[in-house]
Amino acid sequence: MATLLRSSRSIRPSIATGSRNASNVFLQLPSTYRAFHPSPKPQFLDAAMTATHTLFEGLHSATGLPWAATIPLAALTIRTLFVLPISIYSRRSNQKQAQLSPLIAAWQHNLQKETMQKVGHLGPQAAQSEMLKKLRAKRKEIYGRWDCSQWKGFLPIVQLPIWLVAIETIRKMCGTRTGLLGMIAERFSSDAGEKIPDIVGGVSFGIEESFAAEGALWFQDLLVPDPQLILPFALSGVIFLNLGGRGANQSRWQKRLTTSLKIVALAIGPLTLQIPSGMLLYWISSTSFAYIQARILDKVMPVKPPVVPCKPRRYLPNGQVMNAENSDPKR
């Protein structure tokens, strides 16, 4: 037993010595050893905001207009240079899709007959599912052949990050420490000190002090919220108008989405009461120009409603063609 105790005592120092030697080995690494560490994330947002700030400052200096007029002018410039070309490209794709609707309707009739012959014995649900699968594949093939793929209809979504960069730039120039979502969330926070942190902290510009003296009408100070509470509810009305001006040829899910967005538009006013007037002015201007551009495109590049296929003729037992007048069997 004594021998075992002596051996254990002799092992412990050796283990400690080995661990110290191992640590010394790692500390004495050669100079060519590379220590890998996570690289900093690219500052794309900072660069985009800096470029947007340069645009704002350039328009303000070149025109000599006050900020109350420069901000709407900047909104028009951004929408014309970046958003309008995307909208035109997407509108052309929608026009081609509308022109191809008769061809797709003809293929639907043929695919329905072909599917019923092959899998009609499996039941109507299986036949309908198979027919829709073939129709989606054929529609994708036709749209791809005519360079009007369905994904091009979603290109206007690109304007969302463009708008976010611009509104974040205005927010920085107004000197607010929290983002747009943070300012809205403060209205529902029980602790006024708990704020959503600013995710953009590396930009090279800060508060624009001239905002305080270059307002207009009742909002002379663009750094503070609208004292008359007119701008928040004007924003709500403009967004609601923009949603209400959409065409009536919408699918069921599009109508539901539009209704949901209208409800959100009505809530925008109360949610933005504490947002600086400069941010609201840009938001109202951008939304108003979006509405005007959409109406102009509707006039210049209208998307015609799809052609409804003709219904096959149905004959009565006496050989007459069934129509609206004699479709009632009681007559």
Phi, psi and omega in degrees: 000318178297324178297320179295320179295319179295321181293322178294322178293328179285336180283321184302313178298325180293323178295316179297319179296320179296320179293322178294321179295321179295319179294324178294325179296316181290330179285335182258049179286151179294160183292340181277356180290133183259126176263115182276138179212154181298131180283151178295146180291144177298137183269060180294319182294319178298318180295320179294319179292323178296319177295321178294321177297322177297322177296315178300311182295322180295317177295321180294320181283322184287321183271334184072012180280154173292165183296333179296336176259332180291322181297312174298323178296320177295321177298318178295320180296315181296317180293324181287321185279325188246317187274319184299315177300323178294320179295320179295317180298318178292324180295320177298321177296319178295324178296317178296320179297321178294323178290333181272357182299322176297323179295318179293323177296322177294319177295325178298319179295317180293318180294327178295317178294318180295319181292320179296327179288327185271311186238019180295334180289346180277353179114161183294325182293315179296320179294319179295318179296318179293321179295317179295324178296315179292324180293320177297319179295319180292320178298317178298320179295316181292315179297321178294324180293325181262013174057049176218053182300156185294332182294339179290339176289344179262005181299327178302345177295340180299335181293341180296308177297329177296317179294321180297319178297317181294317182290329175291325177296315177297322180298317178296321180291335176279348176084013178282144186270339180251156180285182182299314178294326179294320179293325177289321182291334180298334180290339181252000182272134179284333180256114183292340181278343180276109182236147175289126186292157179284124182274351181244101183237359185257011181285156187266011180230164182223217185294140176262102186294335180290348174301330185290341185237000185240041173275202180204157175054237183271350179249076182287333181251112181280354181274347184242162176297160181295118182291335180268355179060027180274318183299316179301316182282335172294321176298316178300318180293322180293318178296318179297320178296320179296321179286325181286343181275005180286157183294160181277346181277074180238150176285176184295316182290330176292322177294321178295319179296318179297319178297318179296319179293328176294322177295319177296322180298322178293332180275348182298320182303302179298332183283342185248024181293331183260009180276139180303151183296329179297318178294317180295323180297317178293318181299314179296317181296314181297317180293322179294316179294327176298319179295316181295316179297321179295319179292323178295317178295326177297327179278317185278318182234068183290145174261109183291145178297147181298146180288128179277126181295148179290144178277141179294148180289143176240135185251144175278165179302333180274004177094354179281153178281131179285129177224191184295334184280321183251020179285340180280118183294342181284341184274000000 
